[in-house]
Coordinates of C-alpha atoms and ligand atoms in Angstrom, one line a residue:
M234 CA -14.1 -0.8 1.6
P235 CA -14.6 1.4 -1.4
S236 CA -18.2 2.1 -2.4
Y237 CA -20.3 -0.1 -4.7
Y238 CA -19.0 0.0 -8.3
S239 CA -19.6 -1.8 -11.5
L240 CA -17.8 -2.1 -14.8
G241 CA -18.7 -3.9 -18.0
S242 CA -21.7 -6.2 -18.5
I243 CA -23.4 -8.0 -15.6
P244 CA -26.7 -9.9 -15.5
H245 CA -29.7 -8.2 -13.8
K246 CA -29.9 -10.8 -11.1
R247 CA -26.9 -12.4 -9.3
H248 CA -26.4 -16.2 -9.6
T249 CA -28.6 -16.5 -12.6
Q250 CA -27.9 -17.5 -16.2
F251 CA -25.7 -15.0 -18.0
R252 CA -25.1 -16.0 -21.6
K253 CA -22.8 -15.0 -24.4
P254 CA -24.2 -14.2 -27.9
N255 CA -23.5 -17.8 -28.9
G256 CA -25.6 -19.1 -26.0
E257 CA -22.7 -20.3 -23.8
L258 CA -22.8 -19.3 -20.1
F259 CA -20.3 -16.8 -18.7
S260 CA -18.6 -18.1 -15.5
E261 CA -19.5 -16.3 -12.3
Q262 CA -16.9 -15.9 -9.5
L263 CA -17.6 -14.6 -6.1
F264 CA -14.6 -12.8 -4.7
S265 CA -15.2 -12.5 -1.0
T266 CA -13.2 -11.3 2.0
E267 CA -13.0 -12.4 5.6
G268 CA -14.8 -15.6 4.6
F269 CA -18.1 -14.5 3.3
S270 CA -18.6 -11.9 6.0
N271 CA -17.1 -8.7 4.5
D272 CA -17.0 -6.8 1.2
Y273 CA -17.1 -8.8 -2.0
S274 CA -17.4 -8.6 -5.7
L275 CA -18.9 -10.8 -8.4
L276 CA -17.0 -11.3 -11.6
Y277 CA -18.2 -12.7 -14.9
H278 CA -15.5 -14.6 -16.8
H279 CA -15.5 -16.0 -20.4
H280 CA -14.0 -19.2 -18.8
P281 CA -13.9 -20.7 -15.3
P282 CA -11.0 -19.1 -13.3
T283 CA -10.0 -22.6 -12.1
A284 CA -8.3 -24.2 -15.1
I285 CA -4.7 -24.9 -13.9
V286 CA -2.7 -26.6 -16.6
K287 CA 0.8 -26.7 -15.1
T288 CA 2.5 -25.9 -11.8
D289 CA 6.1 -24.8 -11.2
T290 CA 8.4 -25.7 -8.3
P291 CA 7.6 -23.3 -5.4
V292 CA 10.1 -20.6 -4.5
D293 CA 10.7 -19.4 -1.0
V294 CA 10.3 -15.6 -1.0
S295 CA 9.7 -15.1 2.7
P296 CA 11.7 -12.3 4.3
K297 CA 14.9 -13.4 6.1
V298 CA 15.0 -11.7 9.5
A299 CA 18.6 -10.7 10.6
E300 CA 17.7 -8.9 13.7
E301 CA 14.7 -10.0 15.6
R302 CA 15.0 -7.9 18.8
M303 CA 16.5 -4.5 19.3
L304 CA 16.0 -1.2 21.1
K305 CA 17.6 1.7 19.4
H306 CA 16.6 4.3 16.8
R307 CA 17.6 3.3 13.3
S308 CA 17.9 5.0 10.0
F309 CA 18.1 3.4 6.5
D310 CA 19.0 4.9 3.1
G311 CA 16.1 3.5 1.0
F312 CA 17.4 4.7 -2.3
K313 CA 20.5 2.5 -1.8
I314 CA 18.2 -0.4 -2.8
K315 CA 19.5 -1.3 -6.2
P316 CA 17.3 -1.2 -9.3
V317 CA 16.3 -4.7 -10.5
A318 CA 14.7 -5.4 -13.9
D319 CA 12.0 -7.8 -12.7
Y320 CA 9.1 -6.4 -10.7
L321 CA 8.7 -9.2 -8.2
A322 CA 12.5 -9.7 -7.8
S323 CA 12.9 -6.0 -7.2
R324 CA 10.8 -6.1 -4.0
I325 CA 13.2 -6.1 -1.1
P326 CA 11.7 -6.7 2.4
V327 CA 13.3 -4.5 5.0
L328 CA 11.0 -4.4 8.1
V329 CA 8.6 -7.1 9.0
N330 CA 6.4 -8.6 11.7
N331 CA 3.3 -10.9 11.7
D332 CA 1.0 -8.1 10.7
V333 CA 2.8 -6.2 8.0
Q334 CA 5.8 -6.5 5.7
L335 CA 7.5 -3.3 4.4
S336 CA 9.5 -3.6 1.2
L337 CA 11.4 -1.2 -1.0
A338 CA 11.6 -1.7 -4.8
A339 CA 13.2 0.0 -7.8
P340 CA 11.8 -2.1 -10.7
E341 CA 13.0 -1.3 -14.2
Q342 CA 10.6 -3.4 -16.2
S343 CA 6.9 -3.9 -16.5
T344 CA 5.3 -7.3 -15.8
T345 CA 4.3 -8.5 -19.3
D346 CA 5.0 -12.2 -19.3
Y347 CA 3.4 -13.2 -16.0
F348 CA 0.6 -12.0 -13.7
V349 CA 1.0 -11.2 -10.0
K350 CA -1.3 -12.4 -7.2
N351 CA -0.6 -11.9 -3.5
A352 CA -2.7 -14.4 -1.6
D353 CA -1.0 -13.5 1.7
A354 CA -1.7 -9.8 2.0
D355 CA -3.4 -6.7 0.8
E356 CA -0.8 -4.5 -0.9
V357 CA -0.5 -0.8 -0.6
I358 CA 2.0 0.3 -3.3
F359 CA 3.2 3.8 -2.7
I360 CA 4.6 5.4 -5.8
H361 CA 7.6 7.5 -4.9
E362 CA 9.1 7.8 -8.4
G363 CA 7.6 6.6 -11.7
S364 CA 4.3 6.4 -13.4
G365 CA 2.3 3.8 -15.3
T366 CA -0.8 1.7 -15.3
L367 CA -1.9 -1.1 -12.9
I368 CA -3.9 -3.5 -15.0
T369 CA -6.2 -5.8 -13.1
Q370 CA -9.2 -8.1 -13.6
Y371 CA -11.3 -5.1 -12.5
G372 CA -10.0 -2.6 -15.0
Q373 CA -7.0 -0.2 -15.2
L374 CA -5.6 2.3 -12.7
K375 CA -3.3 5.0 -14.0
F376 CA -0.7 5.9 -11.4
A377 CA 1.9 8.6 -10.8
Y378 CA 4.1 10.1 -8.1
G379 CA 2.4 10.2 -4.7
D380 CA -0.3 7.5 -5.4
Y381 CA -1.2 4.8 -3.0
L382 CA -2.4 1.8 -5.0
V383 CA -4.5 -0.4 -2.7
V384 CA -4.8 -3.9 -4.0
P385 CA -6.9 -6.4 -2.0
R386 CA -5.3 -9.7 -1.5
G387 CA -6.0 -12.2 -4.2
S388 CA -6.4 -9.6 -6.9
I389 CA -4.6 -10.6 -10.1
Y390 CA -2.6 -7.8 -11.7
Q391 CA 0.2 -6.6 -14.0
I392 CA 2.1 -3.4 -13.4
H393 CA 3.2 -1.4 -16.4
F394 CA 5.7 1.4 -16.0
D395 CA 6.2 4.3 -18.3
N396 CA 10.0 4.2 -18.0
D397 CA 12.7 2.3 -16.1
I398 CA 13.2 4.7 -13.2
N399 CA 10.7 3.7 -10.5
R400 CA 10.8 3.8 -6.7
L401 CA 8.2 2.1 -4.6
L402 CA 7.4 1.5 -0.9
I403 CA 5.3 -1.6 -0.7
I404 CA 3.2 -2.3 2.5
E405 CA 1.8 -5.8 2.6
S406 CA -0.9 -6.2 5.2
H407 CA -2.2 -9.5 6.5
S408 CA -5.5 -7.8 7.3
P409 CA -7.8 -5.7 5.2
V410 CA -6.6 -2.1 4.6
T411 CA -9.5 0.4 5.1
P412 CA -10.0 4.1 5.9
P413 CA -10.0 4.7 9.6
K414 CA -13.3 3.6 11.1
R415 CA -13.8 7.0 12.8
Y416 CA -14.1 8.6 9.4
L417 CA -16.8 6.3 8.2
S418 CA -20.6 6.5 8.6
K419 CA -22.3 3.4 10.0
Y420 CA -23.0 2.4 6.4
G421 CA -19.5 3.2 5.1
Q422 CA -19.5 6.7 3.6
L423 CA -16.6 8.9 4.4
L424 CA -17.7 11.6 6.7
E425 CA -17.3 15.3 6.5
H426 CA -14.4 15.4 8.9
A427 CA -12.4 12.8 7.0
P428 CA -9.2 14.1 5.3
Y429 CA -10.3 12.6 2.0
C430 CA -13.6 11.5 0.4
E431 CA -15.0 9.2 -2.2
R432 CA -14.1 11.7 -5.0
D433 CA -10.5 11.3 -4.1
I434 CA -10.6 7.5 -4.4
R435 CA -9.9 6.6 -8.1
K436 CA -11.6 3.4 -9.3
P437 CA -10.5 1.1 -12.1
T438 CA -11.6 2.1 -15.6
D439 CA -11.3 0.7 -19.2
L440 CA -11.9 -3.0 -18.4
L441 CA -9.8 -5.1 -20.7
T442 CA -11.3 -8.4 -21.7
Y443 CA -9.2 -11.2 -23.4
D444 CA -11.0 -14.3 -24.5
E445 CA -7.8 -16.3 -25.0
K446 CA -6.7 -19.9 -24.5
G447 CA -3.1 -20.6 -23.8
D448 CA -0.6 -20.8 -20.9
F449 CA -0.9 -17.9 -18.5
L450 CA 1.5 -17.8 -15.5
I451 CA 0.2 -16.3 -12.3
K452 CA 3.0 -16.0 -9.7
T453 CA 1.0 -16.5 -6.6
K454 CA 2.3 -15.8 -3.1
K455 CA 1.0 -17.8 -0.2
R456 CA 2.6 -18.0 3.2
G457 CA 5.9 -16.7 2.0
M458 CA 6.2 -19.1 -0.9
Q459 CA 5.8 -18.1 -4.6
Y460 CA 3.9 -20.7 -6.6
G461 CA 4.0 -20.6 -10.4
L462 CA 0.5 -21.5 -11.4
H463 CA -0.2 -21.8 -15.1
Y464 CA -3.8 -21.3 -16.2
G465 CA -5.4 -22.4 -19.5
F466 CA -7.2 -19.1 -20.0
H467 CA -6.2 -15.5 -19.9
P468 CA -6.9 -14.2 -16.3
F469 CA -8.2 -10.9 -17.7
D470 CA -11.3 -12.6 -19.4
V471 CA -13.8 -10.7 -17.2
V472 CA -16.6 -9.1 -19.2
G473 CA -18.1 -7.3 -16.2
W474 CA -18.2 -7.2 -12.4
D475 CA -19.7 -5.4 -9.5
G476 CA -19.2 -5.0 -5.8
C477 CA -17.2 -3.3 -3.1
C478 CA -13.9 -5.2 -3.2
Y479 CA -11.5 -3.9 -5.9
P480 CA -8.2 -2.2 -6.3
F481 CA -8.2 1.6 -6.1
A482 CA -5.8 4.6 -6.0
L483 CA -5.6 7.5 -3.6
S484 CA -3.0 10.2 -4.1
I485 CA -1.2 11.5 -1.1
H486 CA -1.6 14.9 -2.7
D487 CA -5.4 14.6 -2.3
F488 CA -5.0 14.0 1.5
E489 CA -6.2 17.2 3.1
P490 CA -4.2 17.9 6.3
I491 CA -5.9 18.6 9.6
T492 CA -4.3 21.5 11.4
G493 CA -4.8 23.3 14.7
R494 CA -3.7 26.1 16.9
V495 CA -1.3 23.8 18.7
H496 CA 0.5 20.7 17.6
Q497 CA -1.8 18.0 16.3
P498 CA -1.0 14.3 17.3
P499 CA -0.1 11.7 14.7
P500 CA -3.7 10.3 14.3
V501 CA -4.7 13.4 12.3
H502 CA -2.3 12.1 9.6
Q503 CA -3.9 8.6 9.5
T504 CA -4.8 7.6 6.0
F505 CA -5.5 3.8 6.3
D506 CA -6.3 1.4 9.1
A507 CA -5.4 -2.3 9.3
H508 CA -5.1 -4.9 12.1
N509 CA -2.3 -3.9 14.5
F510 CA -0.9 -1.0 12.3
V511 CA -1.8 2.3 10.7
I512 CA -0.6 4.1 7.6
C513 CA -0.3 7.9 7.9
S514 CA 0.5 10.7 5.4
F515 CA 2.5 13.8 6.4
V516 CA 1.7 16.4 3.7
P517 CA 2.5 20.1 3.1
R518 CA 0.4 22.1 5.5
L519 CA 0.2 25.3 7.5
F520 CA 1.8 25.1 10.9
D521 CA 0.0 25.6 14.2
Y522 CA -1.3 29.2 14.6
H523 CA -1.4 29.7 18.4
P524 CA 0.8 32.8 19.0
D525 CA 3.1 30.7 21.2
A526 CA 2.8 27.5 19.2
I527 CA 5.8 25.2 18.8
P528 CA 5.3 23.5 15.4
A529 CA 8.0 20.9 16.0
P530 CA 6.6 17.8 17.6
Y531 CA 7.0 17.2 21.3
N532 CA 9.3 14.4 22.5
H533 CA 7.1 11.3 22.6
S534 CA 7.1 7.9 24.0
N535 CA 4.4 5.9 22.5
I536 CA 5.2 2.9 24.4
D537 CA 2.9 0.7 22.3
S538 CA 4.0 1.3 18.8
D539 CA 7.1 1.2 16.6
E540 CA 7.2 4.2 14.2
M541 CA 8.5 3.8 10.7
L542 CA 8.8 7.0 8.7
Y543 CA 9.5 7.0 5.0
Y544 CA 10.7 10.4 3.7
V545 CA 9.3 11.3 0.3
D546 CA 10.1 14.9 -0.4
G547 CA 10.5 18.4 1.1
D548 CA 12.4 19.6 4.1
F549 CA 11.5 17.5 7.2
M550 CA 11.4 20.0 10.0
S551 CA 12.1 17.8 13.0
R552 CA 15.1 15.9 11.6
K553 CA 18.5 16.8 10.1
N554 CA 20.4 15.0 7.3
V555 CA 17.2 13.6 5.9
T556 CA 17.3 12.5 2.2
R557 CA 14.6 11.3 -0.2
G558 CA 13.8 7.6 0.3
M559 CA 15.3 7.6 3.8
I560 CA 13.6 5.4 6.5
T561 CA 13.7 6.1 10.2
L562 CA 12.6 3.5 12.7
H563 CA 11.8 4.7 16.3
P564 CA 10.9 1.7 18.3
A565 CA 8.5 1.5 21.2
G566 CA 10.3 1.6 24.6
I567 CA 12.5 4.7 24.2
P568 CA 11.3 8.2 23.6
H569 CA 12.2 10.2 20.5
G570 CA 11.7 13.8 19.4
P571 CA 13.1 16.7 17.4
H572 CA 16.8 16.8 16.7
P573 CA 18.7 19.4 18.7
G574 CA 17.9 22.9 17.4
A575 CA 14.7 21.8 15.6
V576 CA 12.3 23.1 18.2
L577 CA 13.8 26.6 18.2
K578 CA 14.0 26.6 14.4
S579 CA 10.4 25.7 14.1
I580 CA 9.1 28.6 16.2
G581 CA 7.5 31.3 14.0
A582 CA 7.5 29.0 10.9
K583 CA 4.3 29.3 8.9
E584 CA 4.2 26.1 6.9
T585 CA 6.0 22.9 6.0
K586 CA 6.5 21.3 2.6
E587 CA 7.3 17.9 4.1
L588 CA 5.9 14.8 2.4
A589 CA 6.3 11.4 4.2
V590 CA 4.5 8.1 4.8
M591 CA 4.4 6.7 8.3
V592 CA 3.6 3.2 9.4
D593 CA 3.0 2.7 13.1
T594 CA 2.9 -0.9 14.2
F595 CA 1.6 -2.1 17.5
H596 CA 4.0 -5.0 17.6
P597 CA 7.8 -4.6 17.1
L598 CA 9.3 -4.7 13.6
Q599 CA 12.1 -7.0 12.8
L600 CA 15.0 -6.1 10.5
T601 CA 16.1 -8.1 7.4
Q602 CA 19.7 -8.3 6.3
Q603 CA 18.9 -6.1 3.3
A604 CA 17.8 -3.4 5.8
L605 CA 21.1 -3.7 7.7
D606 CA 23.0 -3.4 4.4
I607 CA 21.5 0.1 3.8
E608 CA 21.7 1.3 7.4
N609 CA 23.0 4.7 8.4
E610 CA 25.3 3.9 11.3
G611 CA 25.3 6.0 14.4
Y612 CA 21.8 7.4 14.0
V613 CA 20.9 6.4 17.6
M614 CA 23.4 9.0 18.8
S615 CA 22.3 11.8 16.5
W616 CA 20.3 13.6 19.3
A617 CA 23.5 13.9 21.4
E618 CA 25.5 15.9 18.9
Ligands
FE2_772 FE1 7.4 10.1 16.2

């Protein structure tokens, strides 16, 4: 739901004749969401975006669930996911349900010989390591450590990395990803009490326009299948667009923490909203300042949500043996809380440098075999030591 934006050339009036210098018409495309009932953009192409010239045999890329039901605390060593050259092949689903799919990826190469389109889900690509440029039909987004790249479903993109060491957490959402509604005015402006504002949302720039004929492969994901669709014209042939639906970037380092005299509940960390799950950012902040405050969290039993925490950097105060890229999963149904000793250790502490991304889902997450392959055994008993 970013604010209205425009790049390149567009006609004064929508749905009217918009011509090239040689008199030919540009081809208009309405890119709408939730049918025709939510944010949309209008794009102007050199050529119709419909000219499929070849199709490949579909490939099943759906996650393979290895453990559908469980009730214990889990921990996974995310950096054990092996680097893979190809970007799409590098994306390893670890935790899934019908609302969201969480994948880890360590891609080594940029996408240069094909384009990516996820018709299933909005993608939130969190950049843990690496930097580069997301190239889209809407323009380019430079990215670096700590960025959330939010890509509406159906957007066509390539991702170019500056080098071969990259670590990504990819959140695929089957519903639109938006800022929390309580932070929005009735017309969609981020309010004063929001932890970030429009200035923090980085929009695409430097629109690239290729008026090229040829064979352009868009690897398109739909219902867990990947379809190789070859188009006759370059997909980045947009001369201009406007609207409210486009990819954007938000750095976790631009998320301003909300603190208080006593411990603040997880919703203060919420960064994005989606149907049946939320995305939260735990960022460096001053601790609670009541003279008798206990900065470590209380034991909690949020009976309605699974908690997935992805540790990015810093010393995580409530857990021991935490490493970068580690995931913990605390399922609904059993309480969890600080590890032994963490409560006393936290008393008197003034600040934390912790950096983490949390995804709370309102329906249970299921585990893939790749998650089991990187599991830290015995985590469920780590409170009893
Ligand atoms: Fe928790």
